[in-house]
Amino acid sequence: MKIGIIVAMQKELALILPLLSDASTVSRGAITYHCGRIGRNEVAVMQCGIGKVNAAVGTVSLIDAFGPELVINTGVAAGAGNEVTVMDIVIADRLVHHDFWCIGEEWGRVPGSPRFFTAQLPELKETSGIKRGLVASGELFISSKDEIDTIRGHFPEVMAVDMESAAIAHVCTMRGVPFMCMRVISDTPWCSHDNSQQYEDFWEAAPQKSFAIVREILSSL
């Protein structure tokens, strides 16, 4: 299978690249694609940058350049409730824009698009620390319980919050490309008094252990 993988940050990219065999790089304009194989799959990995605009532009570029049969977004996210804790992995079954509203529409629904974008779910053994649920995206680093409460007021079932995945899912839906999202929980503004420090500490806590699930998922496709 030909798979495109999108991450937002250099730190996330550094955790993905060691998974590649037969690795090479291809530059298209300002974008560098890291190509290779994971298991039986041909993959192209790119860093899109932080935020939904960067994510959407990166997704269009990736689809146009490589024509992937599946797009996977991975990286880190904030936990959005008591169901998740740092180092858990949330696999999205649905995605939504938590910061979008237009008069006459439901919160999160962009006119002409579904309110929730459905993601593919990988087949995995039941393992502690892996959760399945709603992931919400917005143009804001969530840093307080009040912000989580506001998001949960619109989407009570949300499990993780990030800044890119709904935009990637939105583009994939428009282009008819299947989509999958896996996020490692790096911080918990729902219950932490200083989740910014919690987030920084996460990168010192060997997140490679959690990112190993990405290899398992890709190898099983």
Tab-separated table of C-alpha atoms in Angstrom:
chain	number	residue	atom	x	y	z
A	1	MET	CA	0.000	0.000	0.000
A	2	LYS	CA	1.157	3.561	-0.703
A	3	ILE	CA	0.801	5.594	2.505
A	4	GLY	CA	1.345	9.280	3.236
A	5	ILE	CA	2.265	10.242	6.815
A	6	ILE	CA	1.913	13.810	8.104
A	7	VAL	CA	3.343	15.242	11.325
A	8	ALA	CA	3.383	18.858	12.466
A	9	MET	CA	6.688	19.257	14.300
A	10	GLN	CA	10.350	18.353	13.905
A	11	LYS	CA	10.269	16.486	17.228
A	12	GLU	CA	7.501	14.249	15.878
A	13	LEU	CA	9.280	13.752	12.561
A	14	ALA	CA	12.417	12.622	14.404
A	15	LEU	CA	10.403	9.815	16.025
A	16	ILE	CA	8.961	8.611	12.714
A	17	LEU	CA	12.038	8.639	10.482
A	18	PRO	CA	13.853	5.776	12.275
A	19	LEU	CA	10.933	3.523	11.282
A	20	LEU	CA	11.813	3.879	7.575
A	21	SER	CA	13.923	1.416	5.624
A	22	ASP	CA	15.444	2.200	2.205
A	23	ALA	CA	15.069	5.879	3.117
A	24	SER	CA	15.561	8.769	0.701
A	25	THR	CA	14.407	12.393	0.460
A	26	VAL	CA	12.543	14.186	-2.319
A	27	SER	CA	12.065	17.955	-2.422
A	28	ARG	CA	9.058	19.526	-4.137
A	29	GLY	CA	9.289	23.280	-3.823
A	30	ALA	CA	9.768	24.148	-0.152
A	31	ILE	CA	8.552	20.745	1.057
A	32	THR	CA	10.832	17.795	1.805
A	33	TYR	CA	9.324	14.309	1.665
A	34	HIS	CA	11.059	11.427	3.402
A	35	CYS	CA	10.390	8.297	1.372
A	36	GLY	CA	10.967	4.648	2.174
A	37	ARG	CA	9.244	1.530	3.398
A	38	ILE	CA	7.635	0.423	6.649
A	39	GLY	CA	6.752	-3.257	6.562
A	40	ARG	CA	5.143	-3.998	3.182
A	41	ASN	CA	4.170	-0.380	2.629
A	42	GLU	CA	5.689	2.360	0.516
A	43	VAL	CA	5.554	5.559	2.563
A	44	ALA	CA	6.176	9.273	2.171
A	45	VAL	CA	6.528	11.277	5.394
A	46	MET	CA	6.262	15.051	5.617
A	47	GLN	CA	6.316	17.750	8.300
A	48	CYS	CA	3.503	20.196	7.554
A	49	GLY	CA	3.984	22.732	10.353
A	50	ILE	CA	1.692	23.654	13.236
A	51	GLY	CA	-1.935	24.649	12.739
A	52	LYS	CA	-4.858	23.827	10.488
A	53	VAL	CA	-3.804	26.009	7.532
A	54	ASN	CA	-0.371	24.375	7.372
A	55	ALA	CA	-1.988	20.967	7.793
A	56	ALA	CA	-4.454	21.516	4.955
A	57	VAL	CA	-1.800	22.858	2.570
A	58	GLY	CA	0.520	19.982	3.448
A	59	THR	CA	-2.201	17.389	2.888
A	60	VAL	CA	-3.099	18.741	-0.554
A	61	SER	CA	0.599	18.799	-1.478
A	62	LEU	CA	1.147	15.239	-0.278
A	63	ILE	CA	-1.889	13.874	-2.133
A	64	ASP	CA	-0.949	15.676	-5.356
A	65	ALA	CA	2.714	14.634	-5.180
A	66	PHE	CA	2.356	10.970	-4.221
A	67	GLY	CA	-1.269	9.870	-4.695
A	68	PRO	CA	-1.390	7.883	-1.417
A	69	GLU	CA	-4.032	5.200	-0.865
A	70	LEU	CA	-4.140	6.166	2.835
A	71	VAL	CA	-3.083	9.292	4.740
A	72	ILE	CA	-2.023	8.912	8.371
A	73	ASN	CA	-1.620	11.787	10.808
A	74	THR	CA	0.355	11.129	13.954
A	75	GLY	CA	2.029	13.178	16.672
A	76	VAL	CA	1.079	14.468	20.102
A	77	ALA	CA	-2.136	15.898	21.532
A	78	ALA	CA	-3.584	17.196	24.787
A	79	GLY	CA	-5.797	14.885	26.780
A	80	ALA	CA	-9.359	16.124	27.141
A	81	GLY	CA	-10.763	14.264	30.106
A	82	ASN	CA	-10.303	11.732	32.863
A	83	GLU	CA	-10.367	8.887	30.328
A	84	VAL	CA	-6.815	9.597	29.143
A	85	THR	CA	-3.447	10.296	30.700
A	86	VAL	CA	0.054	11.190	29.522
A	87	MET	CA	1.586	8.516	27.238
A	88	ASP	CA	-1.810	7.067	26.292
A	89	ILE	CA	-2.475	6.753	22.566
A	90	VAL	CA	-5.785	7.989	21.170
A	91	ILE	CA	-6.813	6.541	17.824
A	92	ALA	CA	-9.472	8.759	16.274
A	93	ASP	CA	-12.737	7.213	15.158
A	94	ARG	CA	-14.081	10.695	14.332
A	95	LEU	CA	-12.614	14.185	14.052
A	96	VAL	CA	-14.119	17.660	14.366
A	97	HIS	CA	-13.164	21.342	14.207
A	98	HIS	CA	-13.759	22.526	17.788
A	99	ASP	CA	-13.211	26.211	16.920
A	100	PHE	CA	-15.562	26.594	13.949
A	101	TRP	CA	-19.057	28.079	13.994
A	102	CYS	CA	-21.109	29.735	11.261
A	103	ILE	CA	-24.624	31.146	11.702
A	104	GLY	CA	-27.261	28.551	10.924
A	105	GLU	CA	-24.849	25.626	11.408
A	106	GLU	CA	-24.078	23.202	14.238
A	107	TRP	CA	-20.931	24.010	16.156
A	108	GLY	CA	-17.968	22.473	14.346
A	109	ARG	CA	-19.722	21.948	11.013
A	110	VAL	CA	-18.210	23.744	8.025
A	111	PRO	CA	-20.987	24.425	5.470
A	112	GLY	CA	-20.948	21.806	2.739
A	113	SER	CA	-19.040	19.302	4.888
A	114	PRO	CA	-19.994	16.774	7.552
A	115	ARG	CA	-19.762	17.899	11.143
A	116	PHE	CA	-17.675	14.842	12.022
A	117	PHE	CA	-15.072	13.301	9.736
A	118	THR	CA	-14.893	9.521	9.987
A	119	ALA	CA	-11.469	7.923	10.296
A	120	GLN	CA	-10.362	4.408	9.522
A	121	LEU	CA	-9.502	2.274	12.537
A	122	PRO	CA	-6.517	-0.084	12.492
A	123	GLU	CA	-6.887	-3.636	13.716
A	124	LEU	CA	-5.016	-3.848	17.005
A	125	LYS	CA	-4.922	-6.197	19.949
A	126	GLU	CA	-6.659	-4.785	23.015
A	127	THR	CA	-3.851	-3.126	24.967
A	128	SER	CA	-3.915	-0.808	27.951
A	129	GLY	CA	-3.036	2.753	27.074
A	130	ILE	CA	-4.731	2.675	23.670
A	131	LYS	CA	-8.056	4.511	23.442
A	132	ARG	CA	-10.465	5.081	20.550
A	133	GLY	CA	-12.613	8.174	20.331
A	134	LEU	CA	-13.230	11.717	19.143
A	135	VAL	CA	-10.294	14.026	18.390
A	136	ALA	CA	-10.969	17.777	18.077
A	137	SER	CA	-8.746	20.364	16.378
A	138	GLY	CA	-8.448	24.138	16.669
A	139	GLU	CA	-6.006	26.997	16.170
A	140	LEU	CA	-5.034	27.209	19.836
A	141	PHE	CA	-2.615	25.455	22.185
A	142	ILE	CA	-4.987	24.356	24.937
A	143	SER	CA	-3.491	25.319	28.279
A	144	SER	CA	-6.263	25.328	30.884
A	145	LYS	CA	-9.168	23.343	32.275
A	146	ASP	CA	-11.523	26.180	31.312
A	147	GLU	CA	-10.563	25.782	27.653
A	148	ILE	CA	-11.139	22.032	27.831
A	149	ASP	CA	-14.478	22.630	29.533
A	150	THR	CA	-15.520	24.928	26.667
A	151	ILE	CA	-14.632	22.282	24.076
A	152	ARG	CA	-16.381	19.560	26.066
A	153	GLY	CA	-19.438	21.804	26.278
A	154	HIS	CA	-19.813	21.358	22.516
A	155	PHE	CA	-18.330	17.855	22.274
A	156	PRO	CA	-18.721	16.002	25.604
A	157	GLU	CA	-17.169	12.807	24.246
A	158	VAL	CA	-13.877	14.408	23.083
A	159	MET	CA	-10.771	12.495	24.192
A	160	ALA	CA	-7.895	14.489	22.657
A	161	VAL	CA	-7.298	17.981	21.297
A	162	ASP	CA	-4.727	19.004	18.693
A	163	MET	CA	-4.135	21.700	16.064
A	164	GLU	CA	-4.058	19.759	12.771
A	165	SER	CA	-5.883	16.444	12.471
A	166	ALA	CA	-9.407	17.664	11.644
A	167	ALA	CA	-8.007	19.807	8.833
A	168	ILE	CA	-6.140	16.807	7.413
A	169	ALA	CA	-9.290	14.685	7.694
A	170	HIS	CA	-11.304	17.467	6.037
A	171	VAL	CA	-8.991	17.582	3.006
A	172	CYS	CA	-8.874	13.786	2.729
A	173	THR	CA	-12.683	13.658	2.784
A	174	MET	CA	-12.854	16.271	0.030
A	175	ARG	CA	-10.309	14.365	-2.056
A	176	GLY	CA	-11.740	10.901	-1.397
A	177	VAL	CA	-8.608	9.549	0.328
A	178	PRO	CA	-9.002	7.290	3.396
A	179	PHE	CA	-7.601	8.804	6.598
A	180	MET	CA	-6.259	7.524	9.925
A	181	CYS	CA	-5.190	9.481	13.025
A	182	MET	CA	-3.109	8.364	16.018
A	183	ARG	CA	-2.094	10.827	18.742
A	184	VAL	CA	0.107	10.320	21.812
A	185	ILE	CA	-1.106	12.269	24.853
A	186	SER	CA	1.649	14.693	25.882
A	187	ASP	CA	-0.163	16.782	28.504
A	188	THR	CA	-3.440	16.958	30.391
A	189	PRO	CA	-4.794	20.513	30.797
A	190	TRP	CA	-7.976	18.887	32.134
A	191	CYS	CA	-6.217	18.106	35.419
A	192	SER	CA	-2.751	19.737	35.394
A	193	HIS	CA	-2.037	23.151	36.870
A	194	ASP	CA	0.951	23.608	34.529
A	195	ASN	CA	0.420	21.606	31.391
A	196	SER	CA	2.950	23.741	29.485
A	197	GLN	CA	5.686	22.338	31.722
A	198	GLN	CA	4.042	18.918	31.495
A	199	TYR	CA	4.267	19.179	27.704
A	200	GLU	CA	7.948	20.132	27.823
A	201	ASP	CA	8.708	17.302	30.250
A	202	PHE	CA	6.988	14.828	27.939
A	203	TRP	CA	9.780	15.137	25.387
A	204	GLU	CA	12.291	14.121	28.053
A	205	ALA	CA	10.278	11.034	29.022
A	206	ALA	CA	11.254	8.692	26.186
A	207	PRO	CA	8.120	9.104	24.043
A	208	GLN	CA	9.659	6.563	21.651
A	209	LYS	CA	7.962	3.909	23.755
A	210	SER	CA	4.543	5.213	22.777
A	211	PHE	CA	5.460	5.965	19.165
A	212	ALA	CA	6.370	2.291	18.751
A	213	ILE	CA	2.647	1.658	18.246
A	214	VAL	CA	2.927	3.501	14.938
A	215	ARG	CA	5.325	0.846	13.675
A	216	GLU	CA	2.928	-1.895	14.775
A	217	ILE	CA	-0.009	-0.263	13.003
A	218	LEU	CA	1.877	0.443	9.787
A	219	SER	CA	3.385	-3.015	9.714
A	220	SER	CA	-0.069	-4.562	10.035
A	221	LEU	CA	-1.577	-2.717	7.040
